[in-house]
XYZ file of C-alpha atoms in Angstrom:
772
model
C 11.200 -56.153 -7.827
C 13.428 -53.391 -9.169
C 10.643 -52.477 -11.614
C 8.447 -51.652 -8.612
C 11.194 -50.186 -6.418
C 12.454 -47.605 -8.887
C 9.048 -45.865 -9.368
C 8.429 -45.854 -5.624
C 11.863 -44.395 -4.979
C 11.239 -41.747 -7.628
C 7.855 -40.933 -6.122
C 9.323 -40.681 -2.635
C 12.014 -38.435 -4.017
C 9.454 -36.202 -5.631
C 7.522 -36.052 -2.383
C 10.650 -35.126 -0.456
C 11.463 -32.487 -3.018
C 7.878 -31.175 -2.751
C 8.050 -31.104 1.030
C 11.439 -29.410 0.857
C 10.131 -26.824 -1.563
C 7.049 -26.281 0.654
C 9.291 -25.831 3.703
C 11.463 -23.391 1.785
C 8.407 -21.448 0.680
C 7.076 -21.437 4.233
C 10.468 -20.420 5.586
C 10.626 -17.568 3.109
C 6.970 -16.550 3.411
C 6.450 -16.807 7.172
C 8.809 -13.958 8.130
C 7.101 -11.771 5.561
C 3.632 -12.285 6.966
C 2.000 -9.048 8.131
C 2.241 -7.938 11.728
C -0.653 -8.964 13.958
C -0.765 -5.527 15.562
C -4.076 -4.838 13.848
C -5.455 -7.809 15.792
C -3.715 -7.276 19.119
C -4.590 -3.568 19.054
C -8.019 -3.954 17.502
C -9.542 -0.575 16.629
C -12.574 -1.130 14.427
C -14.499 1.641 12.746
C -17.322 2.365 15.155
C -20.172 4.557 13.907
C -21.545 7.677 15.506
C -24.424 6.588 17.757
C -27.352 8.667 18.952
C -29.295 7.826 22.136
C -32.269 9.070 24.094
C -31.620 10.659 27.474
C -32.505 7.335 29.088
C -30.034 5.375 26.983
C -32.013 3.912 24.071
C -30.398 3.838 20.637
C -32.228 5.963 18.051
C -29.693 6.173 15.237
C -26.189 5.434 14.033
C -24.170 6.906 11.205
C -21.097 5.448 9.518
C -19.922 3.282 6.652
C -19.939 0.224 8.892
C -22.701 -0.466 11.341
C -20.869 -2.114 14.192
C -21.267 -2.679 17.923
C -18.158 -4.134 19.551
C -18.779 -6.652 22.352
C -16.388 -8.615 24.527
C -16.518 -12.402 24.377
C -17.837 -12.492 27.945
C -20.894 -10.492 26.880
C -21.805 -12.778 23.982
C -24.590 -15.162 25.083
C -23.818 -18.873 24.918
C -26.666 -19.462 22.488
C -24.967 -17.160 19.974
C -21.539 -18.750 20.448
C -22.980 -22.245 20.062
C -24.926 -21.291 16.931
C -21.788 -19.825 15.298
C -19.661 -22.868 16.163
C -22.371 -25.186 14.837
C -22.614 -23.323 11.546
C -18.982 -22.410 10.912
C -16.443 -24.395 12.908
C -17.589 -27.001 15.459
C -13.948 -28.046 16.184
C -12.729 -24.485 16.726
C -11.509 -25.110 20.287
C -9.696 -28.359 19.243
C -7.717 -27.497 16.086
C -4.662 -25.265 15.744
C -6.009 -22.948 13.107
C -6.265 -25.490 10.284
C -8.881 -28.215 10.710
C -7.401 -31.189 8.846
C -10.301 -33.399 9.891
C -12.725 -30.858 8.462
C -10.729 -30.662 5.241
C -10.894 -34.429 4.749
C -14.586 -34.460 5.585
C -15.342 -31.638 3.121
C -13.214 -33.267 0.417
C -15.084 -36.536 0.816
C -18.447 -34.781 0.683
C -17.430 -32.850 -2.422
C -16.170 -36.020 -4.114
C -19.381 -37.868 -3.416
C -21.493 -34.947 -4.605
C -19.517 -34.612 -7.801
C -18.632 -31.001 -7.300
C -17.399 -28.409 -4.826
C -20.190 -28.107 -2.292
C -18.537 -27.757 1.112
C -15.775 -25.555 2.389
C -13.509 -26.150 5.343
C -12.363 -22.686 6.392
C -12.014 -22.374 10.143
C -13.000 -19.332 12.158
C -9.285 -18.516 12.484
C -8.868 -18.656 8.688
C -11.852 -16.345 8.252
C -10.283 -13.881 10.705
C -7.034 -14.001 8.705
C -8.914 -13.445 5.475
C -11.107 -10.607 6.808
C -8.211 -8.652 8.305
C -5.358 -9.272 5.880
C -6.368 -10.938 2.624
C -8.761 -10.732 -0.266
C -11.422 -13.315 -1.078
C -9.769 -14.395 -4.365
C -9.545 -18.165 -4.778
C -5.876 -18.818 -5.582
C -3.354 -21.273 -4.145
C -1.093 -18.402 -3.095
C -3.867 -16.765 -1.104
C -4.804 -20.104 0.498
C -1.182 -20.644 1.505
C -0.912 -17.225 3.105
C -4.270 -17.793 4.790
C -3.051 -21.065 6.306
C 0.232 -19.521 7.460
C -1.525 -16.517 8.934
C -3.952 -18.783 10.761
C -1.082 -20.679 12.370
C 0.594 -17.394 13.346
C -2.654 -16.053 14.804
C -3.158 -19.234 16.836
C 0.366 -18.911 18.267
C -0.146 -15.304 19.342
C -3.782 -15.085 20.446
C -5.998 -17.187 22.657
C -9.015 -18.974 21.257
C -11.388 -16.539 22.977
C -9.492 -13.569 21.539
C -9.773 -15.016 18.033
C -13.463 -15.801 18.508
C -14.105 -12.273 19.796
C -12.428 -10.755 16.726
C -14.558 -12.933 14.458
C -17.800 -12.053 16.254
C -17.079 -8.322 15.926
C -15.530 -8.168 12.442
C -17.515 -10.530 10.198
C -19.800 -8.932 7.584
C -23.433 -10.038 7.918
C -25.297 -8.005 5.299
C -27.233 -4.709 5.477
C -23.967 -2.870 6.330
C -23.834 -4.865 9.578
C -20.376 -5.820 10.826
C -20.430 -8.186 13.755
C -23.232 -10.094 15.429
C -24.143 -7.360 17.914
C -24.892 -4.936 15.083
C -26.754 -7.638 13.150
C -28.988 -8.410 16.133
C -29.976 -4.759 16.296
C -30.451 -4.374 12.556
C -32.384 -7.558 11.840
C -34.304 -7.952 15.104
C -34.156 -4.529 16.752
C -32.738 -5.870 20.008
C -29.373 -6.186 21.798
C -27.378 -9.380 21.310
C -27.965 -10.479 24.905
C -31.717 -10.749 24.303
C -31.815 -12.946 21.192
C -33.582 -16.301 21.144
C -32.318 -19.660 19.863
C -34.236 -19.163 16.607
C -32.788 -15.682 16.103
C -29.252 -16.842 16.943
C -29.524 -19.628 14.359
C -30.701 -17.141 11.731
C -27.759 -14.817 12.435
C -25.246 -17.678 12.524
C -26.339 -18.698 9.044
C -25.365 -15.343 7.524
C -21.506 -15.564 7.277
C -21.655 -18.300 4.611
C -23.271 -15.854 2.134
C -24.782 -12.660 3.611
C -26.570 -11.711 0.400
C -27.956 -15.180 -0.293
C -29.151 -15.889 3.259
C -30.221 -12.371 4.193
C -33.647 -12.573 5.914
C -34.614 -9.194 4.454
C -33.636 -9.860 0.846
C -34.194 -13.643 0.767
C -36.410 -14.746 3.656
C -37.031 -18.234 2.275
C -33.350 -19.078 1.775
C -32.582 -17.552 5.168
C -35.144 -19.903 6.702
C -33.533 -22.939 5.025
C -30.125 -21.918 6.353
C -31.593 -21.362 9.829
C -33.039 -24.884 9.789
C -29.584 -26.282 8.960
C -27.969 -24.402 11.858
C -30.649 -25.600 14.294
C -30.139 -29.185 13.131
C -26.371 -28.885 13.676
C -26.898 -27.348 17.137
C -29.053 -30.348 18.021
C -26.549 -32.868 16.603
C -23.698 -31.274 18.569
C -25.705 -31.315 21.805
C -26.111 -27.562 22.250
C -29.902 -27.826 22.192
C -32.269 -30.776 22.579
C -34.911 -31.869 20.087
C -37.668 -30.019 21.938
C -35.755 -26.732 21.785
C -34.966 -27.317 18.097
C -38.619 -27.935 17.229
C -39.768 -24.884 19.210
C -37.186 -22.711 17.468
C -38.278 -23.981 14.064
C -41.860 -22.921 14.832
C -40.956 -19.545 16.343
C -42.110 -16.688 14.063
C -39.254 -14.267 13.449
C -40.097 -10.578 13.338
C -37.548 -9.099 10.956
C -37.014 -5.353 10.972
C -37.157 -4.312 7.322
C -36.404 -0.605 7.710
C -32.672 -0.051 7.938
C -33.197 3.124 9.928
C -35.530 1.395 12.350
C -34.483 1.178 16.004
C -36.225 0.528 19.272
C -37.471 4.126 19.240
C -38.762 5.983 16.165
C -36.839 9.253 16.301
C -35.145 9.635 12.921
C -35.691 13.387 12.656
C -34.182 13.991 16.089
C -31.291 11.625 15.343
C -30.501 13.558 12.174
C -30.486 16.836 14.115
C -28.088 15.324 16.644
C -25.872 13.989 13.839
C -25.545 17.451 12.332
C -24.612 18.927 15.714
C -21.956 16.242 16.324
C -20.511 16.609 12.810
C -20.234 20.357 13.245
C -18.527 20.050 16.632
C -16.203 17.141 15.772
C -15.766 16.995 11.974
C -12.716 14.705 12.051
C -13.581 10.992 12.038
C -17.031 11.688 13.464
C -18.438 8.570 11.768
C -15.702 6.116 12.750
C -14.308 6.990 16.179
C -17.274 5.762 18.214
C -18.747 9.022 19.488
C -21.981 8.692 21.474
C -24.496 11.521 21.494
C -27.112 11.568 24.236
C -30.144 13.623 23.323
C -32.774 15.087 25.640
C -35.515 12.814 24.289
C -37.401 10.570 26.686
C -38.137 7.156 25.202
C -41.717 6.747 26.423
C -42.698 10.267 25.422
C -41.014 9.996 22.022
C -42.891 6.778 21.307
C -46.157 8.400 22.409
C -45.563 11.408 20.159
C -44.730 9.174 17.185
C -47.852 7.032 17.669
C -50.085 10.056 18.236
C -48.856 11.858 15.127
C -49.241 8.834 12.878
C -52.699 8.094 14.259
C -53.738 11.713 13.825
C -52.542 11.791 10.229
C -54.118 8.446 9.330
C -57.413 9.457 10.974
C -57.394 12.646 8.916
C -56.603 10.644 5.787
C -59.468 8.213 6.367
C -61.876 11.120 6.766
C -61.087 12.132 3.188
C -61.509 8.803 1.426
C -59.485 6.134 -0.328
C -57.513 7.195 -3.406
C -56.910 3.763 -4.910
C -54.066 1.344 -5.579
C -50.550 2.667 -5.112
C -49.108 0.980 -8.229
C -49.243 -2.284 -10.161
C -46.933 -5.266 -10.833
C -47.165 -7.401 -13.969
C -48.174 -10.805 -12.612
C -47.138 -12.591 -15.831
C -43.559 -12.531 -14.559
C -44.411 -14.941 -11.736
C -44.866 -18.696 -12.132
C -47.303 -18.907 -9.211
C -48.644 -16.940 -6.260
C -45.900 -18.578 -4.143
C -43.084 -17.579 -6.480
C -40.001 -16.420 -4.522
C -39.506 -13.582 -6.991
C -42.655 -11.884 -5.629
C -40.708 -11.009 -2.496
C -37.854 -9.710 -4.632
C -40.276 -7.484 -6.568
C -41.760 -6.145 -3.333
C -38.312 -5.164 -2.069
C -38.523 -2.136 -4.349
C -41.644 -0.952 -2.512
C -40.467 0.873 0.634
C -42.042 0.270 4.009
C -43.603 3.150 5.893
C -43.620 2.112 9.511
C -46.697 -0.003 10.222
C -48.113 0.700 6.738
C -46.996 -2.480 5.005
C -47.059 -2.969 1.212
C -48.997 -5.954 -0.108
C -49.589 -7.452 -3.563
C -53.218 -8.222 -4.423
C -53.694 -11.799 -5.639
C -57.496 -11.894 -5.940
C -60.207 -9.335 -5.282
C -63.918 -8.664 -5.466
C -66.321 -6.427 -3.568
C -66.443 -8.804 -0.582
C -62.971 -10.324 -0.374
C -59.333 -9.445 -1.049
C -56.440 -11.888 -0.864
C -52.982 -10.331 -0.783
C -49.348 -11.295 -0.300
C -47.739 -9.091 2.344
C -44.106 -8.152 2.013
C -42.177 -10.612 4.140
C -43.987 -13.798 3.200
C -47.486 -13.691 4.686
C -50.748 -14.240 2.836
C -53.576 -12.176 4.300
C -57.326 -12.242 3.749
C -59.452 -9.086 4.000
C -63.232 -9.179 4.338
C -66.178 -7.318 5.852
C -65.479 -4.093 7.739
C -61.785 -4.262 6.819
C -62.763 -3.471 3.224
C -65.140 -0.561 3.908
C -62.510 2.129 3.543
C -61.522 0.901 0.063
C -64.972 -0.234 -1.097
C -65.215 2.413 -3.825
C -62.082 1.059 -5.507
C -63.208 -2.568 -5.461
C -66.115 -1.847 -7.770
C -65.801 -2.540 -11.503
C -66.738 1.087 -12.119
C -63.625 2.359 -10.306
C -60.966 4.075 -12.462
C -58.783 1.389 -14.091
C -55.569 3.027 -12.895
C -56.778 3.049 -9.276
C -58.954 -0.065 -8.970
C -57.907 -2.805 -6.551
C -57.348 -5.842 -8.764
C -54.835 -8.647 -9.200
C -51.345 -7.157 -9.354
C -52.240 -3.999 -7.428
C -49.926 -2.737 -4.687
C -51.903 -1.650 -1.635
C -51.046 -0.724 1.940
C -52.296 -2.721 4.902
C -52.189 -1.973 8.596
C -53.319 -3.821 11.708
C -56.289 -2.376 13.568
C -56.773 -2.314 17.331
C -57.867 -5.948 17.272
C -54.780 -7.118 15.414
C -56.625 -7.638 12.122
C -55.353 -6.366 8.786
C -57.235 -3.609 7.026
C -56.607 -1.606 3.864
C -54.992 1.788 4.349
C -52.874 4.133 2.220
C -49.885 6.429 2.342
C -51.183 9.851 3.418
C -50.529 12.953 1.370
C -50.873 15.340 4.309
C -47.909 16.071 6.590
C -47.608 16.816 10.275
C -45.147 17.754 13.002
C -45.023 17.538 16.768
C -42.499 18.783 19.288
C -42.523 18.948 23.087
C -40.092 20.426 25.570
C -39.454 20.984 29.255
C -40.439 24.596 29.994
C -37.899 24.821 32.791
C -34.817 24.730 30.552
C -35.922 24.055 26.953
C -34.901 20.381 26.764
C -36.694 18.711 23.851
C -38.623 15.718 25.222
C -40.055 14.474 21.924
C -39.773 15.509 18.288
C -41.448 14.061 15.196
C -40.619 16.073 12.088
C -43.038 14.381 9.698
C -45.144 11.322 9.017
C -42.311 9.151 7.718
C -38.609 10.047 7.604
C -37.823 7.601 4.791
C -40.444 9.211 2.533
C -39.749 12.825 3.416
C -36.651 13.920 5.325
C -37.816 17.541 5.490
C -38.045 18.353 9.203
C -41.314 20.236 9.588
C -40.549 21.073 13.225
C -37.534 23.230 12.406
C -37.850 23.952 8.683
C -41.537 24.471 7.899
C -42.455 28.169 7.979
C -46.238 28.296 8.176
C -48.969 30.682 9.250
C -49.937 30.022 12.885
C -53.506 31.252 12.603
C -55.336 31.685 15.886
C -52.619 29.874 17.835
C -50.771 33.215 17.599
C -53.520 35.162 19.391
C -52.148 34.598 22.929
C -49.137 36.742 22.085
C -51.369 39.601 20.937
C -53.439 39.209 24.110
C -50.266 39.205 26.209
C -49.212 42.471 24.583
C -52.639 43.922 25.391
C -52.294 43.038 29.073
C -49.156 45.166 29.174
C -51.194 48.046 27.765
C -53.699 47.899 30.627
C -56.260 45.367 29.436
C -57.380 42.573 31.740
C -58.975 39.167 31.146
C -62.333 40.768 31.943
C -62.011 43.763 29.642
C -65.075 43.966 27.390
C -64.479 44.032 23.633
C -67.048 44.038 20.854
C -67.491 40.932 18.734
C -69.215 42.266 15.639
C -68.316 42.649 11.932
C -65.643 45.166 11.108
C -64.391 46.689 7.864
C -60.797 47.873 7.589
C -60.376 50.618 5.026
C -57.815 50.549 2.236
C -55.975 53.442 3.868
C -55.366 51.289 6.955
C -54.302 48.179 5.055
C -52.202 49.993 2.503
C -53.783 48.143 -0.406
C -57.494 47.335 -0.385
C -60.304 47.221 2.129
C -60.541 44.120 4.304
C -63.647 42.587 5.823
C -62.551 39.719 8.083
C -64.945 37.158 9.570
C -65.129 34.879 12.573
C -64.279 31.311 11.606
C -67.776 30.103 12.553
C -69.553 33.113 11.019
C -71.196 33.980 14.355
C -70.983 37.279 16.256
C -71.866 37.505 19.951
C -71.515 41.202 20.722
C -69.598 42.584 23.722
C -67.664 39.935 25.663
C -64.708 39.615 28.088
C -61.310 38.925 26.590
C -61.081 35.544 28.304
C -64.306 34.447 26.627
C -63.167 35.826 23.280
C -59.901 33.860 23.474
C -61.691 30.685 24.519
C -64.062 30.993 21.554
C -61.279 32.274 19.244
C -63.191 35.370 18.164
C -61.339 37.024 15.290
C -63.167 40.344 15.573
C -62.064 40.768 19.173
C -58.424 40.017 18.332
C -58.443 42.549 15.489
C -59.975 45.280 17.654
C -57.495 44.494 20.410
C -54.517 44.810 18.055
C -55.992 47.969 16.546
C -56.131 49.459 20.012
C -52.608 48.633 21.203
C -50.981 49.369 17.832
C -49.409 47.006 15.334
C -45.881 48.372 15.718
C -46.019 47.862 19.475
C -47.278 44.297 19.006
C -44.623 43.545 16.385
C -41.912 44.583 18.813
C -43.532 42.850 21.784
C -43.667 39.382 20.176
C -39.886 39.327 19.784
C -39.773 38.730 23.557
C -41.021 35.218 22.796
C -38.388 34.552 20.147
C -40.353 35.455 17.024
C -38.738 37.276 14.096
C -40.280 40.734 13.709
C -39.721 40.788 9.939
C -41.823 37.637 9.533
C -44.781 39.383 11.191
C -45.483 42.623 9.301
C -47.159 45.347 11.404
C -50.640 44.927 9.918
C -53.923 44.017 11.552
C -53.719 40.562 9.936
C -51.139 39.808 12.631
C -54.088 39.390 15.004
C -55.170 36.335 13.001
C -51.697 34.795 12.764
C -50.877 35.786 9.205
C -47.114 35.849 9.851
C -44.705 32.908 9.574
C -43.518 30.606 12.351
C -42.084 27.127 12.832
C -43.321 24.583 15.404
C -39.883 24.943 17.037
C -40.557 28.658 17.596
C -44.104 28.091 18.764
C -43.259 25.493 21.392
C -40.533 27.683 22.889
C -42.854 30.718 22.836
C -45.599 28.846 24.710
C -42.983 27.743 27.250
C -42.816 31.384 28.379
C -46.415 31.132 29.598
C -45.797 27.730 31.168
C -42.757 28.671 33.254
C -43.951 32.012 34.583
C -42.511 34.342 31.962
C -38.971 33.137 31.163
C -37.492 32.727 27.692
C -35.959 29.333 26.957
C -33.748 28.210 24.080
C -34.742 24.713 22.941
C -31.891 22.210 22.783
C -31.795 18.540 21.817
C -28.259 17.331 22.681
C -27.540 16.807 26.368
C -23.951 15.563 26.045
C -21.438 13.925 23.717
C -19.061 11.154 24.843
C -15.951 9.839 23.120
C -14.947 6.235 22.422
C -13.689 5.890 26.003
C -16.988 7.199 27.385
C -15.482 10.503 28.488
C -17.801 13.527 28.285
C -16.372 15.866 25.661
C -19.311 18.254 25.198
C -22.249 19.291 27.347
C -25.342 21.105 26.139
C -27.421 21.342 29.304
C -28.217 24.955 30.276
C -29.369 25.944 33.756
C -33.063 26.383 34.466
C -34.351 29.593 32.886
C -35.731 30.978 36.152
C -32.267 31.029 37.752
C -31.372 34.173 35.817
C -33.682 37.193 35.573
C -31.914 38.096 32.346
C -34.030 35.322 30.791
C -37.291 37.011 31.783
C -39.465 37.710 28.744
C -42.721 38.918 30.282
C -44.069 40.013 33.647
C -44.972 36.999 35.849
C -48.407 38.566 36.336
C -48.872 38.596 32.581
C -47.923 34.921 32.349
C -50.336 34.088 35.173
C -53.316 35.825 33.577
C -52.549 34.354 30.156
C -52.391 30.902 31.727
C -55.770 31.552 33.321
C -57.295 32.530 29.980
C -55.757 29.641 28.047
C -57.037 27.150 30.614
C -60.495 28.392 29.663
C -59.694 27.390 26.058
C -59.146 23.766 27.124
C -62.111 23.646 29.535
C -64.972 25.226 27.632
C -63.397 26.721 24.492
C -62.241 25.428 21.119
C -59.995 22.802 22.759
C -62.475 21.575 25.393
C -61.883 17.965 24.401
C -58.359 18.229 25.870
C -59.579 18.528 29.457
C -62.431 16.105 28.813
C -60.231 13.353 27.394
C -57.289 13.774 29.766
C -59.590 14.449 32.739
C -57.475 17.372 33.934
C -58.166 21.045 34.530
C -54.565 22.254 34.582
C -54.089 22.306 30.803
C -53.715 25.501 28.810
C -53.303 26.231 25.130
C -54.791 27.542 21.921
C -56.067 26.062 18.689
C -55.081 27.565 15.368
C -56.729 27.367 11.956
C -55.560 29.538 9.094
C -57.611 31.053 6.313
C -59.208 28.451 3.995
C -58.238 25.647 6.413
C -54.661 25.505 5.101
C -52.866 24.946 8.432
C -54.164 23.363 11.629
C -52.409 23.875 14.975
C -52.673 23.194 18.635
C -50.047 24.503 21.024
C -50.495 24.008 24.726
C -48.984 22.947 27.994
C -49.182 21.779 31.536
C -46.645 23.341 33.875
C -44.181 20.474 33.336
C -44.500 19.942 29.561
C -45.182 22.089 26.500
C -46.222 20.610 23.148
C -47.090 21.895 19.700
C -48.816 19.979 16.885
C -49.223 21.063 13.256
C -51.012 19.478 10.305
C -50.920 20.658 6.676
C -49.752 19.910 3.148
C -46.193 20.594 2.004
C -47.668 22.476 -0.925
C -50.220 24.557 1.001
C -53.818 23.795 0.133
C -57.183 23.404 1.816
C -57.265 20.627 4.395
C -61.000 20.288 3.984
C -64.105 21.746 5.549
C -64.118 21.662 9.362
C -60.476 20.517 9.546
C -59.673 22.985 12.291
C -56.886 22.906 14.820
C -59.269 21.331 17.302
C -60.126 18.550 14.848
C -56.850 17.794 13.065
C -54.036 18.864 15.431
C -55.431 18.680 18.974
C -55.775 14.847 18.998
C -52.025 14.539 18.383
C -51.268 16.794 21.346
C -53.724 14.882 23.554
C -52.148 11.563 22.521
C -48.737 12.780 23.605
C -49.875 14.418 26.849
C -51.675 11.236 27.931
C -48.229 9.663 28.301
C -46.241 12.731 29.387
C -48.656 13.527 32.233
C -49.443 9.937 33.231
C -47.990 10.203 36.737
C -47.925 13.996 37.043
C -50.324 15.454 39.650
C -52.566 18.340 38.660
C -51.069 21.727 39.419
C -51.667 25.326 38.453
C -49.385 28.370 38.809
C -49.303 30.251 42.087
C -50.622 33.783 41.813
C -47.681 36.234 41.810
C -47.450 39.422 43.821
C -48.769 42.628 42.306
C -52.274 41.570 41.223
C -55.556 42.850 42.592
C -59.233 42.515 41.755
C -61.229 45.169 39.949
C -64.376 46.225 41.873
C -67.736 44.663 41.130
C -69.807 46.564 38.599
C -73.475 46.134 37.705
C -73.672 43.022 39.843
C -70.852 41.316 37.988
C -67.667 40.149 39.734
C -64.415 41.930 39.127
C -61.303 40.472 37.549
C -57.561 40.443 38.025
C -55.573 43.545 37.151
C -52.067 44.858 37.729
C -52.136 46.727 41.041
C -50.694 49.855 39.459
C -53.600 49.926 37.011
C -56.291 49.603 39.681
C -58.199 52.894 40.153
C -57.789 54.349 43.660
C -55.798 51.303 44.749
C -55.048 51.492 48.530
C -51.262 51.381 48.935
C -51.356 48.693 51.648
C -53.864 46.442 49.906
C -52.692 42.828 49.675
C -53.037 40.931 46.400
C -56.413 39.276 46.120
C -56.932 35.653 45.188
C -58.400 34.886 41.808
C -62.197 34.788 41.656
C -62.727 32.842 38.467
C -65.744 34.412 36.683
C -68.163 32.561 34.513
C -67.804 32.596 30.749
C -70.405 35.300 30.355
C -69.190 37.702 33.024
C -67.506 40.966 32.056
C -66.181 44.244 33.315
C -68.395 47.252 32.562
C -65.900 49.926 33.597
C -64.568 50.389 30.067
C -63.418 53.903 30.781
C -60.565 52.460 32.874
C -58.964 50.945 29.774
C -57.713 52.167 26.408
C -60.408 53.018 23.936
C -61.474 49.911 22.034
C -62.880 50.327 18.516
C -66.483 49.194 18.295
């Protein structure tokens, strides 16, 4: 008996000593645990966020992408998914789940290795805020003690809220609200059961179960979470099965948000950083831009469609690159997705790996896990590169990387990354608020903002400013000017003789200015500038915001040979749209701090509230509007009025020499827009790629949305205009009253009598001499 009793007594003694030592360690360690102030006064790093004017997120900047939410705002489906995946007894245990520890130990013993963990949500909070992830007994002891201390000082909901906001979930996402936006492009309140299960599976190993980096493993983890939710009674079998079948649309572009406005978001970031340089990326500042969500989306779609349409007109250039298929065991090898991760997305232009190909059929694996089949018309664009005679380094064959895009019917077709660039910007002519801005085809490929940074020749889109200067010199819309070849001597150019041409090579003889502008007659513009003087015109255009030094005082100014940006052009056209007032474009409406207090405001008053903003005579603006409406009705931009079914649009196409730049700038009284298309390294866009062909469709695409519910309206004729008398049976035209010969002093302004395109004014002796 004593033989048995002595060992048991010794063992009990050792246990008591062990317990005593543990209590001593706890007694010594507990008082030295860190203060919980960081939890009770939780101040996470919140990134700088950029929004549209109507409250849609378009960008965020900071080391940690985080959106803090209160526990009351977390949907039950998200809470239940987290509890099912991480800690189903969270609301029962006191910080340490002894039942879970025993269960995990048994599972690990049976499996012959360490397979399951038993960390509670409280332990994870302790680890995330205070400890490292090293696996030592000392760290585990401190983790357990901290968990007990946290449970004694915070409620369960407070602990759960900290976990939901602090946990790292991959892709720089901290917290489930940020992860919902990053992975699914939606707020946490809108996620589905399937999406909640996917997110809840991330804390275990964000890199291993990341649906962007490892979609297959993420799916396996999601299935486990859904099974646990069903076992715990949070969802029934029908809901589980539906969630398992639900296709998840994962956002693969880290910069992608509900609205594509990366260029505008970057502009707003720079403004915020300049105004508040201290902690701008961590204090939770919110910048509200002037962008309007619907219009920004329309501009983005229109620009991309315009660029892709241009690109298709100029043929397929072949495969983008190639991957060595010998590295893969099969066409379903998981490593294919890993290899495709190095190929960046470009919006709706998705990369795909060709598995098989011939002239009638292409099978490809699309990034993200989908096999697609391309046949018939969907291969026409790339037909030349499916032939055996295609260049080996461009031919579509097994291992080729191609781009695919869905057509209007939702079917995949082969496309390609365009080489050409574009820009579009629109503003409110009343105060200069930017309503939409797209600085290029794809921000991730090219961060150069073509709206603000690209100095290009405006071509004929600059002519309205020369015409406006001429009106101030006494010309009228009905002044007759000769459209015939002209030779400028070397003495006038300062270098060599110049023999310009009309873009279409046709010459129509004498014609009214309004007809010449509508048909974009170069000879008329040159003669007009020659008459009013280049120095006068150079000074006059500064009223619109142009830099005089970028527009040398030569006759080439008449053809837009100077340098402008789309930002300058849209603000200059706003002067015509608002009746003659200069506006300064702005893109930030206000900035709010972390407590939602307004700390900066950028909204100026309407331009017409201060006559100091007046750039040109209201009569000048009215007559220019009248002439530029002709451009969109029967001139080089006639498709604008035809497609939008409106007659209150005004603007001007622009095509530079050798088809290097294509423009269309125009407006309706409530919105001004400017579109540009060209190559970063200037070169020929191709025959017939004029402003009306390449740029105008982008403008039309935007205006279709911007003017959707806007009634037609045209400017009211201002005081101080009269009609010239009829001459040779032709109707007169509008003229400044002070320029009207023998104008009766009490004569009231006449209403516009819109002449036909061929009408003109024969009383040339009333106006400055025009070179023939």
